[in-house]
PDB file of C-alpha atoms in Angstrom:
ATOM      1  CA  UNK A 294      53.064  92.194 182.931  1.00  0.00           C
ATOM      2  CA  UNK A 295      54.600  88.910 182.636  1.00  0.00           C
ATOM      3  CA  UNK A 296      52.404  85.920 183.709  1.00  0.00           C
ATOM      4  CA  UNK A 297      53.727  83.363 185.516  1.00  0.00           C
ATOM      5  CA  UNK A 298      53.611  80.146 183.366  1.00  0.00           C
ATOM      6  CA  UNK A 299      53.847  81.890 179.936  1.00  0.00           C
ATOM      7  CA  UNK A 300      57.413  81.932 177.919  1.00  0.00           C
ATOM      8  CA  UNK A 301      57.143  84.138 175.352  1.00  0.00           C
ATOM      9  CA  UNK A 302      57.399  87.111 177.534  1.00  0.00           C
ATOM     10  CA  UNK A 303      60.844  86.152 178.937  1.00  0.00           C
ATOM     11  CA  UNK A 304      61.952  85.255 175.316  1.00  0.00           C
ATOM     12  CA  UNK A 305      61.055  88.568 174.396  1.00  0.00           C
ATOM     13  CA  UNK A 306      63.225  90.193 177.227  1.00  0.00           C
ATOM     14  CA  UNK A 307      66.091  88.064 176.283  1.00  0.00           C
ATOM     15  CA  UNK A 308      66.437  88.554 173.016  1.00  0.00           C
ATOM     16  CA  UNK A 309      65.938  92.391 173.649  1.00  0.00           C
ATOM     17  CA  UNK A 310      68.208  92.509 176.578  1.00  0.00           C
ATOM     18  CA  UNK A 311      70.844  90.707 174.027  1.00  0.00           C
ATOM     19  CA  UNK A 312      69.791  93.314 171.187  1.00  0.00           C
ATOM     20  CA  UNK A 313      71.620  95.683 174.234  1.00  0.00           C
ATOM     21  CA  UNK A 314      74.191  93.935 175.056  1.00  0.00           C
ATOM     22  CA  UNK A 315      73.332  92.897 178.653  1.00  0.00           C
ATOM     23  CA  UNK A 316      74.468  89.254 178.171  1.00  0.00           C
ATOM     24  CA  UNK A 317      73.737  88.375 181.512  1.00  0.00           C
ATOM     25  CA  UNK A 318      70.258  89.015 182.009  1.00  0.00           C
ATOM     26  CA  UNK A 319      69.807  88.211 178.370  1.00  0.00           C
ATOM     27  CA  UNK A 320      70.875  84.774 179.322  1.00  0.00           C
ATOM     28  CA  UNK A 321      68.620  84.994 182.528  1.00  0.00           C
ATOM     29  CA  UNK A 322      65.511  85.416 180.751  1.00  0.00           C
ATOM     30  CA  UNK A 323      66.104  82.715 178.367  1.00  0.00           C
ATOM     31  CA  UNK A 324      66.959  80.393 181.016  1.00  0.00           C
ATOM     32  CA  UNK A 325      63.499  81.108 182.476  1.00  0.00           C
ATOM     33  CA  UNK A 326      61.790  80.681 179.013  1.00  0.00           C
ATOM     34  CA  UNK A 327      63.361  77.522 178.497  1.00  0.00           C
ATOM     35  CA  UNK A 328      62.332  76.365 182.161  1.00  0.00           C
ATOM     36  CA  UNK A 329      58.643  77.278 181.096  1.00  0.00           C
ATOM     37  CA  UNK A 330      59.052  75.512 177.749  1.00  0.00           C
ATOM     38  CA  UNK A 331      61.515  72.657 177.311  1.00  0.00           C
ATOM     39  CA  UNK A 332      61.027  73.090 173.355  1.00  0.00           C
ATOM     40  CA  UNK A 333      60.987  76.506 172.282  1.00  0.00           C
ATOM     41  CA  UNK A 334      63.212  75.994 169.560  1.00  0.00           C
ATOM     42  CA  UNK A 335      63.904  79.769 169.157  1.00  0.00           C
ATOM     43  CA  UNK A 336      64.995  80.316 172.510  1.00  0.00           C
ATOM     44  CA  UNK A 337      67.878  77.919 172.553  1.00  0.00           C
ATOM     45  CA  UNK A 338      68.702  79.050 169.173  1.00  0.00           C
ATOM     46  CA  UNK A 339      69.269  82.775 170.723  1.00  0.00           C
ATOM     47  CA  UNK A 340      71.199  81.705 173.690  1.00  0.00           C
ATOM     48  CA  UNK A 341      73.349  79.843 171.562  1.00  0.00           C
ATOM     49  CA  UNK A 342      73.864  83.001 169.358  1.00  0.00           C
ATOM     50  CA  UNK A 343      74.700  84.592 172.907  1.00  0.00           C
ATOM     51  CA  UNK A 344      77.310  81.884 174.065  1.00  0.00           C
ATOM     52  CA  UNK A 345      78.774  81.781 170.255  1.00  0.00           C
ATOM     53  CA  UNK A 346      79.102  85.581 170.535  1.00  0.00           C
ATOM     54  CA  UNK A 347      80.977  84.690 173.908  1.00  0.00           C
ATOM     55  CA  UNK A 348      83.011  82.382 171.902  1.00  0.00           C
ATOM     56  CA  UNK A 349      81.965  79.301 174.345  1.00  0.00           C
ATOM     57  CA  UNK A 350      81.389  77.155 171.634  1.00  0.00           C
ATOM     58  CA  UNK A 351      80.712  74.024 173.071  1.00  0.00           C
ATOM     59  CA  UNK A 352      77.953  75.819 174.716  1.00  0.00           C
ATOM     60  CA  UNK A 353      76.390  77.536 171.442  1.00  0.00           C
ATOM     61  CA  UNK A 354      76.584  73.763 169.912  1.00  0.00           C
ATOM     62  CA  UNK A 355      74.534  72.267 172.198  1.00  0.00           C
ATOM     63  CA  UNK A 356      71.883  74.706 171.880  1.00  0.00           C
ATOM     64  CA  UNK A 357      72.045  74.617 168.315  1.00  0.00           C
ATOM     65  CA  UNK A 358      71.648  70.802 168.725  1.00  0.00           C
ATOM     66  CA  UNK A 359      68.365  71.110 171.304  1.00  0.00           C
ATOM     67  CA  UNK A 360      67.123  73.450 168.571  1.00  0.00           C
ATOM     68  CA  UNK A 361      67.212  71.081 166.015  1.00  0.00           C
ATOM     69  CA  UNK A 362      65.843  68.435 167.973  1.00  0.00           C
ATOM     70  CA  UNK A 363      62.855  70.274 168.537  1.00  0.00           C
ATOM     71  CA  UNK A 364      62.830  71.906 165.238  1.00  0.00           C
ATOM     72  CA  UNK A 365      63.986  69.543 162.705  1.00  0.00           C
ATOM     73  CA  UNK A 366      62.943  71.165 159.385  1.00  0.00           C
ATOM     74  CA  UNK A 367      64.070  74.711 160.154  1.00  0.00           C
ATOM     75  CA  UNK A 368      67.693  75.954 158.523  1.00  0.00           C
ATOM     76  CA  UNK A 369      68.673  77.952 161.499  1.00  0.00           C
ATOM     77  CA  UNK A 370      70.442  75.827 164.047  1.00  0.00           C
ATOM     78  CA  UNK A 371      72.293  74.271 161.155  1.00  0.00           C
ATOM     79  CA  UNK A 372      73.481  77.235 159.594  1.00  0.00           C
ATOM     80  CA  UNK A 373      74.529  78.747 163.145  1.00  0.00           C
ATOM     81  CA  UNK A 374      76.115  75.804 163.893  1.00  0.00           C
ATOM     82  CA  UNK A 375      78.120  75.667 160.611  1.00  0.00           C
ATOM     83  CA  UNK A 376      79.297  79.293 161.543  1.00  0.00           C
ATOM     84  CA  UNK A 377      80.683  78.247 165.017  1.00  0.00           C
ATOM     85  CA  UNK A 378      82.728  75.026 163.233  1.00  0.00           C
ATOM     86  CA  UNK A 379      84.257  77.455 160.497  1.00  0.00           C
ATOM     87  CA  UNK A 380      85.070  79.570 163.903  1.00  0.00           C
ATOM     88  CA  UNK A 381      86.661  76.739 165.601  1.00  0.00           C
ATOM     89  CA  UNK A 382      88.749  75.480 162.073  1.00  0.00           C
ATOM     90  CA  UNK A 383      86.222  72.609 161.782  1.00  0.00           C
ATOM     91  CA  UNK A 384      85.597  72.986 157.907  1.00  0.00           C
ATOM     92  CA  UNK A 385      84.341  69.468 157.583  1.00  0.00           C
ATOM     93  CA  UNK A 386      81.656  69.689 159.766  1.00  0.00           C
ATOM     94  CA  UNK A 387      80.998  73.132 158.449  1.00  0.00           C
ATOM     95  CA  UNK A 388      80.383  72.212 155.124  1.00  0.00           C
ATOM     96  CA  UNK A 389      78.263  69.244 156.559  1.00  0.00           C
ATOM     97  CA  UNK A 390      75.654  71.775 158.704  1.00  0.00           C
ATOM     98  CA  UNK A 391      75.918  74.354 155.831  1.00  0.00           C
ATOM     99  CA  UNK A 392      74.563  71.422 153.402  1.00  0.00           C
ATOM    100  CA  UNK A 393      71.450  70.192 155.981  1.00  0.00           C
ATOM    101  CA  UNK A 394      70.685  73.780 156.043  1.00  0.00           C
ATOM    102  CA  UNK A 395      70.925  74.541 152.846  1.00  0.00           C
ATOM    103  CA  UNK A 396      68.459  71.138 151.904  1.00  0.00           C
ATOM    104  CA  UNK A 397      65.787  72.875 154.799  1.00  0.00           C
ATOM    105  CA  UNK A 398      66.142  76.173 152.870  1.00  0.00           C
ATOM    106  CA  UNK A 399      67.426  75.634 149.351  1.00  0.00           C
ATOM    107  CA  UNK A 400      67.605  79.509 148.448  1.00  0.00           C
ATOM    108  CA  UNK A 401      69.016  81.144 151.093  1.00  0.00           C
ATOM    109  CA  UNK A 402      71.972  82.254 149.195  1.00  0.00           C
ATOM    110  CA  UNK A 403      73.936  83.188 152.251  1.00  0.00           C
ATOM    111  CA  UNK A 404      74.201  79.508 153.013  1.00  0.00           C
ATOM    112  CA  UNK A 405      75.318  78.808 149.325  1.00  0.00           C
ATOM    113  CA  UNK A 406      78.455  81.693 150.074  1.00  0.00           C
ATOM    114  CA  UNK A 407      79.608  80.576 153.198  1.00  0.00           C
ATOM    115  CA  UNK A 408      79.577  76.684 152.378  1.00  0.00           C
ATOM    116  CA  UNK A 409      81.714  78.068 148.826  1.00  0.00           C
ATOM    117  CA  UNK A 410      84.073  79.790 151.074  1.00  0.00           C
ATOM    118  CA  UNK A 411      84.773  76.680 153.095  1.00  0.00           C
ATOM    119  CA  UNK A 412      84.751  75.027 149.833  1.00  0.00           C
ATOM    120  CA  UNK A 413      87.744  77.187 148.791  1.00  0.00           C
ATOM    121  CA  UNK A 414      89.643  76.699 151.785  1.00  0.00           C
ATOM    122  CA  UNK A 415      89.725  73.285 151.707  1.00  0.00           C
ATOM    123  CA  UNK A 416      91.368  73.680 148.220  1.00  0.00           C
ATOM    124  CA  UNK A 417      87.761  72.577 146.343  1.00  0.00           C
ATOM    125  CA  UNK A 418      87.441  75.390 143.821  1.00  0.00           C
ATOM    126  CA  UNK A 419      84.860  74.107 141.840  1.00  0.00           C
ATOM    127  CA  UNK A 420      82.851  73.112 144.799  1.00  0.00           C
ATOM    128  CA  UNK A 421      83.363  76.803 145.795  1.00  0.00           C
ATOM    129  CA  UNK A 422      82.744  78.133 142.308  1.00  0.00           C
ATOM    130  CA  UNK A 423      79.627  76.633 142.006  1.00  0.00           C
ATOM    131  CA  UNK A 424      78.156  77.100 145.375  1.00  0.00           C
ATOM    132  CA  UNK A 425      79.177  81.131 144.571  1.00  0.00           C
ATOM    133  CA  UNK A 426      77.596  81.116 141.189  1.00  0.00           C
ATOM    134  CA  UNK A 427      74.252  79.896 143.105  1.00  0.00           C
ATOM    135  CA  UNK A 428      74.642  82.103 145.742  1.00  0.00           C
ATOM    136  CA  UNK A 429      74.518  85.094 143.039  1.00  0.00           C
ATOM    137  CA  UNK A 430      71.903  83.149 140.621  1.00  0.00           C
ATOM    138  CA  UNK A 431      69.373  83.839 143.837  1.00  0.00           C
ATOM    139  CA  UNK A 432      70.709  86.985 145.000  1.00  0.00           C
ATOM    140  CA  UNK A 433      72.590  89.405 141.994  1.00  0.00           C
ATOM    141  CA  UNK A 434      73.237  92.093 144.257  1.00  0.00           C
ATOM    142  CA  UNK A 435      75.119  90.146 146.616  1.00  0.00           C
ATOM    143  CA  UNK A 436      78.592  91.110 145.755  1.00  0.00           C
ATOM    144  CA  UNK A 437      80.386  88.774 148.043  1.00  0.00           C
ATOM    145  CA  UNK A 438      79.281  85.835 145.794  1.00  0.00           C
ATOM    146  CA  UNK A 439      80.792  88.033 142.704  1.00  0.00           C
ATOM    147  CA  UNK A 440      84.090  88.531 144.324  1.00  0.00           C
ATOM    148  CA  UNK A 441      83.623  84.621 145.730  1.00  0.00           C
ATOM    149  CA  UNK A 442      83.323  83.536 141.530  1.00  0.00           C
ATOM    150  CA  UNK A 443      86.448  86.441 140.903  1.00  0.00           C
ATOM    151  CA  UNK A 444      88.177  84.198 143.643  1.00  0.00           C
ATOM    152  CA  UNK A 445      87.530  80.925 142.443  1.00  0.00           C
ATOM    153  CA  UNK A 446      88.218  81.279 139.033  1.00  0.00           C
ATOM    154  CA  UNK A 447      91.363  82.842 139.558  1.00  0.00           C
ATOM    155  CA  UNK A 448      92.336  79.415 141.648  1.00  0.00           C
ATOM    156  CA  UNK A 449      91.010  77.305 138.915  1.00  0.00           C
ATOM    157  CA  UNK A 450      93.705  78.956 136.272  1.00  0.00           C
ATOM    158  CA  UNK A 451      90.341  81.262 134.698  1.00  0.00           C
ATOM    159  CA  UNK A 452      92.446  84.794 134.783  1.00  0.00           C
ATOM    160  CA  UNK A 453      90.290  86.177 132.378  1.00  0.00           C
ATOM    161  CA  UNK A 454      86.785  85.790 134.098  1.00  0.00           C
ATOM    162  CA  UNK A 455      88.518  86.749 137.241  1.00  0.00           C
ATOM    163  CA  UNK A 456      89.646  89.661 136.579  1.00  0.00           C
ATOM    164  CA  UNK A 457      86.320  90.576 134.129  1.00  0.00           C
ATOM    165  CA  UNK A 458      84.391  90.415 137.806  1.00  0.00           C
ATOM    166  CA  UNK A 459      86.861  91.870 139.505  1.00  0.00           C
ATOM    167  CA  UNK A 460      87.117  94.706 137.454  1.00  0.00           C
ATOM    168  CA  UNK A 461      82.721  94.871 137.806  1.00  0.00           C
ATOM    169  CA  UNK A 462      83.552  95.210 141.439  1.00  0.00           C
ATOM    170  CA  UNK A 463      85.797  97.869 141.036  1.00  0.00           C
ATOM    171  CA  UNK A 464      83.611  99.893 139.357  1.00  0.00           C
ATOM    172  CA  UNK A 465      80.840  99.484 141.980  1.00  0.00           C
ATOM    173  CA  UNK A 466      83.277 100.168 144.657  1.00  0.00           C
ATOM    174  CA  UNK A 467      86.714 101.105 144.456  1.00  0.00           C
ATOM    175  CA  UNK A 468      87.909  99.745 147.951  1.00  0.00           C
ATOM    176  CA  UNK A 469      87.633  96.473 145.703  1.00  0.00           C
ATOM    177  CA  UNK A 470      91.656  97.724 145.220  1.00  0.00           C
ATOM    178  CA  UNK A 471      92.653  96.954 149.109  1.00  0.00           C
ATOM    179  CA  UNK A 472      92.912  93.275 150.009  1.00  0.00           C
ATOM    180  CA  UNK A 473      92.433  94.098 153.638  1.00  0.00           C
ATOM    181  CA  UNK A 474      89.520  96.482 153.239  1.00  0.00           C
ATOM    182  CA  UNK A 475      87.992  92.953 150.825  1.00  0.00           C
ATOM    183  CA  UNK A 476      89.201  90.420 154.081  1.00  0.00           C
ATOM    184  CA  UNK A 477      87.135  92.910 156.570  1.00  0.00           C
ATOM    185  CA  UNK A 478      83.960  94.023 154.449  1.00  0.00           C
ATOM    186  CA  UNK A 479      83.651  89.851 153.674  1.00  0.00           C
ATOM    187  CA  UNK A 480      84.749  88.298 156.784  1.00  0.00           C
ATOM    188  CA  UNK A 481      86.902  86.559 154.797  1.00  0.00           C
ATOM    189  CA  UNK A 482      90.048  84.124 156.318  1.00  0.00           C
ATOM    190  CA  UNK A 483      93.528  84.655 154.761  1.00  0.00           C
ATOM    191  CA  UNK A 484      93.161  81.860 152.259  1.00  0.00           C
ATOM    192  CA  UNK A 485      90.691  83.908 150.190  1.00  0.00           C
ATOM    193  CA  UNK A 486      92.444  87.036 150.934  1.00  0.00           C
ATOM    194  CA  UNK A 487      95.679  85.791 149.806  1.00  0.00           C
ATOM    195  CA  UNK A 488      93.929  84.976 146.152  1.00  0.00           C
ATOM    196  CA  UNK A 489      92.774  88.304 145.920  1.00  0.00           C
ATOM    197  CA  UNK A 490      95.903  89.661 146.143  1.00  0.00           C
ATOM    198  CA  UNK A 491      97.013  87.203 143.305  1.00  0.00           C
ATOM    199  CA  UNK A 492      93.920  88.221 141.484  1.00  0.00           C
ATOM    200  CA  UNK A 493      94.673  91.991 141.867  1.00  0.00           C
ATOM    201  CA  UNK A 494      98.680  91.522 141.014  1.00  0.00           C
ATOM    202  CA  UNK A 495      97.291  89.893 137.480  1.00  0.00           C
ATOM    203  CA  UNK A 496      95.114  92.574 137.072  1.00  0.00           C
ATOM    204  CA  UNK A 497      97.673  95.303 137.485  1.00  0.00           C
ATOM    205  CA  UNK A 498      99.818  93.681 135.185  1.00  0.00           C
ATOM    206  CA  UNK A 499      97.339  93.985 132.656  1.00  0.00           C
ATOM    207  CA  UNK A 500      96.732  98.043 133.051  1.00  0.00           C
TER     208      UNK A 500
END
């Protein structure tokens, strides 16, 4: 049973109503947390998730925002919000929330990929390059930041180490061969894509 003046159960129901895909009651039950508890940093960070999923952005920003006033020292509403500026083109402001969260959580390597992607398309290839070679320092296995350093390289004139980890790729997966199977598994936007295809024409030549 719920009781009356206690949050947590209605955060509980919104986040699992959300897990379902019942955005409207998700939303409901949040709204009631959030009535019951003016701070709870977690739910505003969820119904933001919900609204960004909606793609109201403005919305998911300025619960991202009450989150972080209420929760200054966690990584979360930064990072989320950094996902919804790369969504809306705003790479500047990206980068900016992808650094506060990255200073709150300094080895998240997730945060390290995504800022080196908006890195790279803003033209910064080092920038990218090194965020990359973090994000795979704290987390080998993540082969996005491999093919992220194959990238980057391959901007900065490196052909050589490019296609060395391109070709490591390749023999983990072979789908490393399609640059639209690369752009979906990654999430990546059409200026990364684009160098792989570069990448991948080099590396034929060389067969």
């Amino acid at each position: 049973a719920i009781i009356a003046d206690d949050p947590r159960p209605h955060l509980q129901r919104g986040v699992a109503y959300a897990h379902l895909g019942n955005i409207r009651t998700a939303l409901s039950s949040l709204d009631r947390a959030l009535a019951l508890d003016a701070k709870l940093h977690v739910a505003y960070i969820n119904r933001g998730n919900l609204y960004s999923d909606m793609g109201d952005y403005p919305e998911a920003i300025l619960n991202y925002n009450l989150a972080s006033h209420y929760a200054p020292n966690l990584a979360t509403p930064y990072y989320n919000r950094g996902l919804v500026c790369v969504a809306q083109g705003d790479y500047r402001n990206a980068i900016a929330d992808y650094t506060e969260a990255i200073r709150r959580s300094p080895n998240y390597a997730f945060i390290y990929g995504n800022r080196g992607e908006v890195y790279f398309m803003l033209g910064d290839y080092e920038r990218a390059l090194a965020d990359f070679q973090t994000a795979h320092r704290q987390l080998p296995r993540l082969r996005r930041a491999v093919a992220g350093m194959a990238v980057a390289w391959n901007a900065l004139g490196e052909g050589t180490k490019a296609i060395y980890l391109w070709e490591e790729l390749l023999k983990q997966d072979a789908h490393y061969d399609d640059p639209n199977w690369v752009q979906s598994e990654h999430a990546w936007s059409r200026v990364l894509t684009d160098e792989v295809r570069i990448l991948l024409a080099n590396l034929n030549d060389t067969l």
